[in-house]
mmCIF file of C-alpha atoms in Angstrom:
data_model
loop_
_atom_site.group_PDB
_atom_site.id
_atom_site.type_symbol
_atom_site.label_atom_id
_atom_site.label_comp_id
_atom_site.label_asym_id
_atom_site.label_seq_id
_atom_site.Cartn_x
_atom_site.Cartn_y
_atom_site.Cartn_z
ATOM 1 C CA UNK P 1 -210.040 19.509 -109.391
ATOM 2 C CA UNK P 2 -212.628 17.022 -108.088
ATOM 3 C CA UNK P 3 -212.230 13.246 -108.204
ATOM 4 C CA UNK P 4 -214.557 12.751 -111.224
ATOM 5 C CA UNK P 5 -212.585 15.300 -113.284
ATOM 6 C CA UNK P 6 -209.312 13.615 -112.367
ATOM 7 C CA UNK P 7 -210.787 10.238 -113.318
ATOM 8 C CA UNK P 8 -211.963 11.592 -116.698
ATOM 9 C CA UNK P 9 -208.490 13.026 -117.324
ATOM 10 C CA UNK P 10 -206.807 9.721 -116.429
ATOM 11 C CA UNK P 11 -209.207 7.812 -118.696
ATOM 12 C CA UNK P 12 -208.556 10.131 -121.652
ATOM 13 C CA UNK P 13 -204.797 9.870 -121.098
ATOM 14 C CA UNK P 14 -204.880 6.057 -120.982
ATOM 15 C CA UNK P 15 -206.902 5.770 -124.214
ATOM 16 C CA UNK P 16 -204.598 8.296 -125.857
ATOM 17 C CA UNK P 17 -201.573 6.175 -124.881
ATOM 18 C CA UNK P 18 -203.181 3.002 -126.272
ATOM 19 C CA UNK P 19 -203.974 4.690 -129.592
ATOM 20 C CA UNK P 20 -200.489 6.235 -129.767
ATOM 21 C CA UNK P 21 -198.810 2.840 -129.374
ATOM 22 C CA UNK P 22 -201.007 1.219 -132.031
ATOM 23 C CA UNK P 23 -200.385 4.090 -134.459
ATOM 24 C CA UNK P 24 -196.628 3.626 -134.055
ATOM 25 C CA UNK P 25 -197.107 0.374 -135.974
ATOM 26 C CA UNK P 26 -200.313 0.777 -137.979
ATOM 27 C CA UNK P 27 -200.299 3.527 -140.632
ATOM 28 C CA UNK P 28 -203.578 5.205 -141.587
ATOM 29 C CA UNK P 29 -206.801 3.202 -141.137
ATOM 30 C CA UNK P 30 -207.893 5.767 -138.518
ATOM 31 C CA UNK P 31 -211.575 5.064 -139.031
ATOM 32 C CA UNK P 32 -211.060 1.307 -138.783
ATOM 33 C CA UNK P 33 -208.967 1.670 -135.616
ATOM 34 C CA UNK P 34 -211.624 3.936 -134.105
ATOM 35 C CA UNK P 35 -214.266 1.275 -134.776
ATOM 36 C CA UNK P 36 -212.086 -1.400 -133.134
ATOM 37 C CA UNK P 37 -211.770 0.808 -130.039
ATOM 38 C CA UNK P 38 -215.528 1.476 -130.020
ATOM 39 C CA UNK P 39 -216.256 -2.259 -130.189
ATOM 40 C CA UNK P 40 -213.780 -2.916 -127.392
ATOM 41 C CA UNK P 41 -215.248 -0.272 -125.073
ATOM 42 C CA UNK P 42 -218.841 -1.262 -125.898
ATOM 43 C CA UNK P 43 -218.044 -5.005 -125.514
ATOM 44 C CA UNK P 44 -219.214 -5.752 -129.044
ATOM 45 C CA UNK P 45 -217.741 -7.712 -131.945
ATOM 46 C CA UNK P 46 -216.641 -6.627 -135.410
ATOM 47 C CA UNK P 47 -217.178 -8.040 -138.883
ATOM 48 C CA UNK P 48 -214.575 -6.556 -141.214
ATOM 49 C CA UNK P 49 -214.656 -6.691 -144.998
ATOM 50 C CA UNK P 50 -211.573 -5.800 -146.989
ATOM 51 C CA UNK P 51 -209.046 -7.232 -149.402
ATOM 52 C CA UNK P 52 -205.912 -8.913 -147.978
ATOM 53 C CA UNK P 53 -202.969 -6.814 -146.829
ATOM 54 C CA UNK P 54 -204.816 -3.898 -145.204
ATOM 55 C CA UNK P 55 -203.391 -4.380 -141.663
ATOM 56 C CA UNK P 56 -206.506 -5.981 -140.186
ATOM 57 C CA UNK P 57 -204.507 -8.673 -138.360
ATOM 58 C CA UNK P 58 -201.732 -6.263 -137.441
ATOM 59 C CA UNK P 59 -204.175 -3.809 -135.868
ATOM 60 C CA UNK P 60 -205.779 -6.361 -133.546
ATOM 61 C CA UNK P 61 -202.470 -8.012 -132.645
ATOM 62 C CA UNK P 62 -200.847 -4.655 -131.833
ATOM 63 C CA UNK P 63 -203.845 -3.613 -129.751
ATOM 64 C CA UNK P 64 -203.620 -6.858 -127.787
ATOM 65 C CA UNK P 65 -199.952 -6.177 -127.054
ATOM 66 C CA UNK P 66 -200.657 -2.644 -125.809
ATOM 67 C CA UNK P 67 -203.188 -3.901 -123.234
ATOM 68 C CA UNK P 68 -201.208 -7.038 -122.298
ATOM 69 C CA UNK P 69 -204.036 -9.152 -123.670
ATOM 70 C CA UNK P 70 -203.879 -12.599 -125.197
ATOM 71 C CA UNK P 71 -204.225 -12.594 -128.988
ATOM 72 C CA UNK P 72 -205.107 -15.610 -131.124
ATOM 73 C CA UNK P 73 -205.825 -15.983 -134.806
ATOM 74 C CA UNK P 74 -207.864 -18.711 -136.474
ATOM 75 C CA UNK P 75 -207.629 -19.244 -140.217
ATOM 76 C CA UNK P 76 -211.054 -20.521 -141.241
ATOM 77 C CA UNK P 77 -210.995 -23.313 -143.830
ATOM 78 C CA UNK P 78 -213.676 -25.663 -145.227
ATOM 79 C CA UNK P 79 -212.307 -28.659 -143.253
ATOM 80 C CA UNK P 80 -212.549 -26.909 -139.851
ATOM 81 C CA UNK P 81 -214.796 -28.503 -137.185
ATOM 82 C CA UNK P 82 -216.286 -26.830 -134.059
ATOM 83 C CA UNK P 83 -213.806 -28.628 -131.764
ATOM 84 C CA UNK P 84 -210.960 -26.827 -133.557
ATOM 85 C CA UNK P 85 -212.383 -23.592 -132.154
ATOM 86 C CA UNK P 86 -213.842 -24.313 -128.734
ATOM 87 C CA UNK P 87 -211.758 -27.328 -127.677
ATOM 88 C CA UNK P 88 -212.452 -30.978 -126.940
ATOM 89 C CA UNK P 89 -211.979 -33.848 -124.483
ATOM 90 C CA UNK P 90 -208.756 -35.875 -124.876
ATOM 91 C CA UNK P 91 -208.356 -39.446 -123.611
ATOM 92 C CA UNK P 92 -205.109 -40.280 -121.791
ATOM 93 C CA UNK P 93 -204.262 -43.988 -122.342
ATOM 94 C CA UNK P 94 -201.807 -44.102 -119.438
ATOM 95 C CA UNK P 95 -204.186 -42.835 -116.759
ATOM 96 C CA UNK P 96 -207.476 -43.824 -118.393
ATOM 97 C CA UNK P 97 -208.808 -40.320 -117.741
ATOM 98 C CA UNK P 98 -210.197 -37.618 -119.987
ATOM 99 C CA UNK P 99 -208.766 -34.108 -119.914
ATOM 100 C CA UNK P 100 -210.171 -30.947 -121.476
ATOM 101 C CA UNK P 101 -208.125 -29.164 -124.104
ATOM 102 C CA UNK P 102 -209.447 -25.611 -124.580
ATOM 103 C CA UNK P 103 -209.507 -24.166 -128.093
ATOM 104 C CA UNK P 104 -208.159 -20.877 -129.459
ATOM 105 C CA UNK P 105 -211.386 -18.957 -128.670
ATOM 106 C CA UNK P 106 -210.017 -18.581 -125.132
ATOM 107 C CA UNK P 107 -208.262 -15.275 -125.718
ATOM 108 C CA UNK P 108 -208.914 -11.583 -125.093
ATOM 109 C CA UNK P 109 -208.720 -10.627 -128.766
ATOM 110 C CA UNK P 110 -209.612 -13.263 -131.324
ATOM 111 C CA UNK P 111 -209.189 -12.813 -135.058
ATOM 112 C CA UNK P 112 -211.379 -15.122 -137.141
ATOM 113 C CA UNK P 113 -209.754 -14.805 -140.556
ATOM 114 C CA UNK P 114 -212.042 -15.362 -143.569
ATOM 115 C CA UNK P 115 -214.977 -16.576 -141.477
ATOM 116 C CA UNK P 116 -217.030 -17.251 -144.616
ATOM 117 C CA UNK P 117 -214.627 -20.054 -145.663
ATOM 118 C CA UNK P 118 -215.849 -22.366 -142.880
ATOM 119 C CA UNK P 119 -219.124 -24.340 -142.974
ATOM 120 C CA UNK P 120 -222.228 -23.235 -141.057
ATOM 121 C CA UNK P 121 -221.596 -25.538 -138.070
ATOM 122 C CA UNK P 122 -218.224 -23.886 -137.353
ATOM 123 C CA UNK P 123 -219.616 -20.388 -137.881
ATOM 124 C CA UNK P 124 -222.425 -21.174 -135.415
ATOM 125 C CA UNK P 125 -219.929 -22.413 -132.811
ATOM 126 C CA UNK P 126 -218.019 -19.120 -132.961
ATOM 127 C CA UNK P 127 -221.135 -16.959 -132.968
ATOM 128 C CA UNK P 128 -222.467 -18.855 -129.931
ATOM 129 C CA UNK P 129 -219.276 -18.077 -127.995
ATOM 130 C CA UNK P 130 -219.609 -14.422 -129.010
ATOM 131 C CA UNK P 131 -223.127 -14.275 -127.585
ATOM 132 C CA UNK P 132 -222.785 -16.428 -124.466
ATOM 133 C CA UNK P 133 -219.074 -15.731 -123.768
ATOM 134 C CA UNK P 134 -218.735 -19.318 -122.607
ATOM 135 C CA UNK P 135 -218.187 -22.812 -123.998
ATOM 136 C CA UNK P 136 -219.675 -26.104 -122.824
ATOM 137 C CA UNK P 137 -217.503 -29.182 -123.371
ATOM 138 C CA UNK P 138 -218.797 -32.572 -122.167
ATOM 139 C CA UNK P 139 -221.299 -30.887 -119.856
ATOM 140 C CA UNK P 140 -218.683 -28.618 -118.258
ATOM 141 C CA UNK P 141 -218.923 -24.851 -118.787
ATOM 142 C CA UNK P 142 -215.800 -22.778 -119.386
ATOM 143 C CA UNK P 143 -215.993 -18.957 -119.553
ATOM 144 C CA UNK P 144 -213.807 -17.118 -122.051
ATOM 145 C CA UNK P 145 -211.434 -14.448 -120.653
ATOM 146 C CA UNK P 146 -212.689 -10.936 -120.041
ATOM 147 C CA UNK P 147 -212.478 -8.607 -121.920
ATOM 148 C CA UNK P 148 -213.335 -10.615 -125.027
ATOM 149 C CA UNK P 149 -213.448 -9.208 -128.567
ATOM 150 C CA UNK P 150 -213.942 -11.153 -131.786
ATOM 151 C CA UNK P 151 -212.986 -9.596 -135.087
ATOM 152 C CA UNK P 152 -214.053 -11.675 -138.072
ATOM 153 C CA UNK P 153 -212.854 -10.856 -141.581
ATOM 154 C CA UNK P 154 -214.386 -11.483 -144.985
ATOM 155 C CA UNK P 155 -212.600 -11.295 -148.316
ATOM 156 C CA UNK P 156 -214.900 -9.563 -150.852
ATOM 157 C CA UNK P 157 -212.937 -10.558 -153.972
ATOM 158 C CA UNK P 158 -213.148 -14.349 -153.655
ATOM 159 C CA UNK P 159 -216.458 -16.197 -153.568
ATOM 160 C CA UNK P 160 -215.380 -19.673 -154.655
ATOM 161 C CA UNK P 161 -215.421 -22.136 -151.763
ATOM 162 C CA UNK P 162 -217.132 -19.715 -149.376
ATOM 163 C CA UNK P 163 -220.201 -20.142 -147.172
ATOM 164 C CA UNK P 164 -222.307 -16.991 -146.701
ATOM 165 C CA UNK P 165 -223.021 -16.063 -143.090
ATOM 166 C CA UNK P 166 -226.693 -16.605 -142.137
ATOM 167 C CA UNK P 167 -228.560 -13.307 -141.618
ATOM 168 C CA UNK P 168 -229.763 -14.282 -138.123
ATOM 169 C CA UNK P 169 -226.220 -15.050 -136.979
ATOM 170 C CA UNK P 170 -224.468 -12.089 -138.582
ATOM 171 C CA UNK P 171 -226.808 -9.912 -136.481
ATOM 172 C CA UNK P 172 -224.628 -10.761 -133.464
ATOM 173 C CA UNK P 173 -221.837 -8.584 -134.793
ATOM 174 C CA UNK P 174 -222.083 -5.063 -133.417
ATOM 175 C CA UNK P 175 -220.715 -3.493 -136.612
ATOM 176 C CA UNK P 176 -219.655 -4.389 -140.107
ATOM 177 C CA UNK P 177 -216.713 -2.199 -141.142
ATOM 178 C CA UNK P 178 -215.485 -1.785 -144.719
ATOM 179 C CA UNK P 179 -211.706 -1.316 -144.944
ATOM 180 C CA UNK P 180 -210.372 0.441 -148.023
ATOM 181 C CA UNK P 181 -206.923 0.830 -149.594
ATOM 182 C CA UNK P 182 -204.519 3.383 -148.049
ATOM 183 C CA UNK P 183 -203.732 6.676 -149.780
ATOM 184 C CA UNK P 184 -200.470 7.039 -151.729
ATOM 185 C CA UNK P 185 -198.923 8.999 -148.841
ATOM 186 C CA UNK P 186 -199.960 6.376 -146.297
ATOM 187 C CA UNK P 187 -198.678 3.553 -148.478
ATOM 188 C CA UNK P 188 -195.283 5.285 -148.739
ATOM 189 C CA UNK P 189 -195.051 5.404 -144.921
ATOM 190 C CA UNK P 190 -196.195 1.754 -144.692
ATOM 191 C CA UNK P 191 -193.365 0.634 -146.969
ATOM 192 C CA UNK P 192 -190.838 2.685 -144.976
ATOM 193 C CA UNK P 193 -191.966 1.170 -141.675
ATOM 194 C CA UNK P 194 -192.149 -2.417 -142.909
ATOM 195 C CA UNK P 195 -188.749 -2.312 -144.625
ATOM 196 C CA UNK P 196 -187.115 -0.293 -141.817
ATOM 197 C CA UNK P 197 -186.194 -1.257 -138.225
ATOM 198 C CA UNK P 198 -188.912 -3.143 -136.339
ATOM 199 C CA UNK P 199 -190.998 -1.018 -133.971
ATOM 200 C CA UNK P 200 -191.349 -2.426 -130.459
ATOM 201 C CA UNK P 201 -194.784 -1.805 -128.986
ATOM 202 C CA UNK P 202 -194.962 -0.941 -125.285
ATOM 203 C CA UNK P 203 -197.708 -2.348 -123.070
ATOM 204 C CA UNK P 204 -199.369 0.750 -121.612
ATOM 205 C CA UNK P 205 -202.411 -0.856 -119.968
ATOM 206 C CA UNK P 206 -203.661 -4.121 -118.498
ATOM 207 C CA UNK P 207 -206.774 -6.144 -119.215
ATOM 208 C CA UNK P 208 -208.027 -5.076 -115.763
ATOM 209 C CA UNK P 209 -207.721 -1.415 -116.787
ATOM 210 C CA UNK P 210 -209.523 -2.201 -120.031
ATOM 211 C CA UNK P 211 -212.347 -3.852 -118.069
ATOM 212 C CA UNK P 212 -212.545 -0.693 -115.918
ATOM 213 C CA UNK P 213 -212.802 1.431 -119.084
ATOM 214 C CA UNK P 214 -215.657 -0.777 -120.301
ATOM 215 C CA UNK P 215 -217.485 -0.297 -116.980
ATOM 216 C CA UNK P 216 -216.890 3.458 -117.174
ATOM 217 C CA UNK P 217 -218.271 3.520 -120.707
ATOM 218 C CA UNK P 218 -221.648 2.319 -119.411
ATOM 219 C CA UNK P 219 -221.886 5.526 -117.340
ATOM 220 C CA UNK P 220 -221.674 7.853 -120.359
ATOM 221 C CA UNK P 221 -224.904 9.848 -120.512
ATOM 222 C CA UNK P 222 -227.240 9.195 -123.448
ATOM 223 C CA UNK P 223 -230.220 11.527 -123.670
ATOM 224 C CA UNK P 224 -233.667 9.896 -124.190
ATOM 225 C CA UNK P 225 -234.079 11.918 -127.411
ATOM 226 C CA UNK P 226 -230.960 10.193 -128.791
ATOM 227 C CA UNK P 227 -232.328 6.763 -127.846
ATOM 228 C CA UNK P 228 -235.584 7.710 -129.588
ATOM 229 C CA UNK P 229 -233.574 8.681 -132.691
ATOM 230 C CA UNK P 230 -231.970 5.209 -132.719
ATOM 231 C CA UNK P 231 -235.401 3.596 -132.367
ATOM 232 C CA UNK P 232 -236.787 5.620 -135.294
ATOM 233 C CA UNK P 233 -233.818 4.804 -137.540
ATOM 234 C CA UNK P 234 -234.158 1.064 -136.924
ATOM 235 C CA UNK P 235 -237.955 1.187 -137.158
ATOM 236 C CA UNK P 236 -237.674 2.906 -140.551
ATOM 237 C CA UNK P 237 -235.838 -0.151 -141.924
ATOM 238 C CA UNK P 238 -238.761 -2.392 -140.892
ATOM 239 C CA UNK P 239 -241.746 -0.177 -141.740
ATOM 240 C CA UNK P 240 -240.512 2.480 -144.191
ATOM 241 C CA UNK P 241 -244.128 3.521 -144.974
ATOM 242 C CA UNK P 242 -244.596 4.962 -141.461
ATOM 243 C CA UNK P 243 -241.555 7.198 -141.849
ATOM 244 C CA UNK P 244 -242.322 8.668 -145.282
ATOM 245 C CA UNK P 245 -240.155 6.142 -147.116
ATOM 246 C CA UNK P 246 -242.836 4.275 -149.037
ATOM 247 C CA UNK P 247 -240.535 3.715 -152.036
ATOM 248 C CA UNK P 248 -238.093 1.703 -149.903
ATOM 249 C CA UNK P 249 -240.661 -0.957 -148.969
ATOM 250 C CA UNK P 250 -240.024 -2.984 -152.129
ATOM 251 C CA UNK P 251 -236.254 -2.964 -151.596
ATOM 252 C CA UNK P 252 -236.160 -4.348 -148.017
ATOM 253 C CA UNK P 253 -237.196 -7.915 -147.235
ATOM 254 C CA UNK P 254 -236.259 -7.765 -143.555
ATOM 255 C CA UNK P 255 -235.205 -4.758 -141.485
ATOM 256 C CA UNK P 256 -232.797 -4.477 -138.553
ATOM 257 C CA UNK P 257 -233.460 -6.155 -135.200
ATOM 258 C CA UNK P 258 -233.604 -4.518 -131.724
ATOM 259 C CA UNK P 259 -229.912 -5.453 -131.383
ATOM 260 C CA UNK P 260 -229.216 -2.654 -133.867
ATOM 261 C CA UNK P 261 -230.884 -0.085 -131.592
ATOM 262 C CA UNK P 262 -228.924 -1.333 -128.578
ATOM 263 C CA UNK P 263 -225.662 -1.278 -130.537
ATOM 264 C CA UNK P 264 -226.308 2.275 -131.771
ATOM 265 C CA UNK P 265 -226.715 3.501 -128.186
ATOM 266 C CA UNK P 266 -223.757 1.522 -126.840
ATOM 267 C CA UNK P 267 -221.611 2.580 -129.806
ATOM 268 C CA UNK P 268 -222.505 6.267 -129.331
ATOM 269 C CA UNK P 269 -221.457 5.972 -125.688
ATOM 270 C CA UNK P 270 -218.102 4.443 -126.596
ATOM 271 C CA UNK P 271 -217.410 6.968 -129.360
ATOM 272 C CA UNK P 272 -218.275 9.871 -127.037
ATOM 273 C CA UNK P 273 -215.860 8.456 -124.466
ATOM 274 C CA UNK P 274 -213.137 8.117 -127.119
ATOM 275 C CA UNK P 275 -213.716 11.762 -128.008
ATOM 276 C CA UNK P 276 -213.225 12.808 -124.397
ATOM 277 C CA UNK P 277 -216.839 13.425 -123.360
ATOM 278 C CA UNK P 278 -219.042 12.016 -120.587
ATOM 279 C CA UNK P 279 -222.183 12.425 -122.727
ATOM 280 C CA UNK P 280 -223.143 11.345 -126.230
ATOM 281 C CA UNK P 281 -224.079 13.788 -128.995
ATOM 282 C CA UNK P 282 -226.158 13.089 -132.146
ATOM 283 C CA UNK P 283 -222.991 13.156 -134.309
ATOM 284 C CA UNK P 284 -221.550 10.244 -132.295
ATOM 285 C CA UNK P 285 -224.498 8.071 -133.273
ATOM 286 C CA UNK P 286 -224.715 9.384 -136.855
ATOM 287 C CA UNK P 287 -221.096 8.372 -137.504
ATOM 288 C CA UNK P 288 -221.870 4.759 -136.565
ATOM 289 C CA UNK P 289 -225.259 4.249 -138.247
ATOM 290 C CA UNK P 290 -223.940 2.765 -141.557
ATOM 291 C CA UNK P 291 -221.568 0.373 -139.732
ATOM 292 C CA UNK P 292 -224.290 -0.834 -137.347
ATOM 293 C CA UNK P 293 -227.049 -1.256 -139.952
ATOM 294 C CA UNK P 294 -225.391 -2.351 -143.230
ATOM 295 C CA UNK P 295 -225.136 -6.074 -142.356
ATOM 296 C CA UNK P 296 -228.568 -6.242 -140.747
ATOM 297 C CA UNK P 297 -230.664 -5.368 -143.785
ATOM 298 C CA UNK P 298 -231.867 -8.191 -146.010
ATOM 299 C CA UNK P 299 -232.429 -6.650 -149.424
ATOM 300 C CA UNK P 300 -234.955 -7.879 -151.970
ATOM 301 C CA UNK P 301 -234.065 -9.185 -155.427
ATOM 302 C CA UNK P 302 -235.529 -5.974 -156.807
ATOM 303 C CA UNK P 303 -232.964 -3.895 -154.884
ATOM 304 C CA UNK P 304 -230.111 -6.084 -156.103
ATOM 305 C CA UNK P 305 -231.350 -5.949 -159.695
ATOM 306 C CA UNK P 306 -231.372 -2.145 -159.530
ATOM 307 C CA UNK P 307 -227.827 -2.088 -158.145
ATOM 308 C CA UNK P 308 -228.803 -0.843 -154.685
ATOM 309 C CA UNK P 309 -226.751 -1.895 -151.680
ATOM 310 C CA UNK P 310 -227.409 -1.632 -147.940
ATOM 311 C CA UNK P 311 -225.396 1.588 -147.624
ATOM 312 C CA UNK P 312 -227.607 3.326 -150.194
ATOM 313 C CA UNK P 313 -230.750 2.244 -148.305
ATOM 314 C CA UNK P 314 -229.293 3.397 -144.965
ATOM 315 C CA UNK P 315 -228.375 6.777 -146.486
ATOM 316 C CA UNK P 316 -231.998 7.281 -147.593
ATOM 317 C CA UNK P 317 -233.278 6.352 -144.126
ATOM 318 C CA UNK P 318 -230.859 8.789 -142.461
ATOM 319 C CA UNK P 319 -231.887 11.611 -144.806
ATOM 320 C CA UNK P 320 -235.545 11.138 -143.867
ATOM 321 C CA UNK P 321 -235.280 10.617 -140.077
ATOM 322 C CA UNK P 322 -234.341 13.967 -138.480
ATOM 323 C CA UNK P 323 -231.554 14.149 -135.919
ATOM 324 C CA UNK P 324 -232.563 15.313 -132.448
ATOM 325 C CA UNK P 325 -231.557 18.777 -131.286
ATOM 326 C CA UNK P 326 -228.689 18.775 -128.791
ATOM 327 C CA UNK P 327 -230.415 18.267 -125.433
ATOM 328 C CA UNK P 328 -230.222 20.878 -122.673
ATOM 329 C CA UNK P 329 -228.543 18.320 -120.452
ATOM 330 C CA UNK P 330 -225.362 18.725 -122.488
ATOM 331 C CA UNK P 331 -225.282 22.448 -121.814
ATOM 332 C CA UNK P 332 -225.536 21.742 -118.087
ATOM 333 C CA UNK P 333 -222.694 19.234 -118.267
ATOM 334 C CA UNK P 334 -220.449 21.618 -120.196
ATOM 335 C CA UNK P 335 -221.210 24.585 -117.930
#
């Protein structure tokens, strides 16, 4: 067994241990947990939409414990100010000096609960940290810890007292994931676990090991034909006419940005790695397309009046843009 094979085996075992520990606490939500892992490996951020009580907070907190990371949660409210997130300068009357108090964004895993309840200035402060991974307070720059993952949640059933996220800023989220109710069987197990003895989660990795996994993820092979597929998918949301989707033109005001193409490629890499491969396949990218594109499309009033949502538009785009054939390179790697 050569060194690269041993390394691949060790990587797969470590990710398996992390997932096992999280699943000891979190019941069901396999797809959601997979997306959290993809975002973590690809160094992206998640926007999650789901009603309260679906283990969104529990998932991120448990994951932080398994990798010995620092977890913080911010409850967004209308009276929040940017300093409540990033920190501020505090004056000490005794010494006459100013000291810097860093805010809760300085964590490995940050949960921004109900991000649409805070005004635009606070949302912008968080989204700036997500992009730059640093904060400037009184002219002094402070970098957030690495690895750094932000998971922001939105509650779809309450709109009163909320501030919609600007389209240009929501583009900074790698994926928007929709979390649904558990099945009856899963809910039965949830009740048993919550009302039974508390499960103690073991830390099976360190943040340094997680950073190494992120670096390894960048080495996953993505064939040029798969990159071209991502480009065509995103291009079809901007100029549907060129891709045989003339009817969609009236439903889309603005298509997805180049960030979507980048996130599709990075996401396919991470998902391939999670599935134990050193190369990405078309199905890795196909699985992520709705999550990567749904929050990046700005639909027209005509689309909304006809009851169309972003997922329906994305489904039409995917049906028209053909998937690439599995490249020969994969056969060489498997052989």
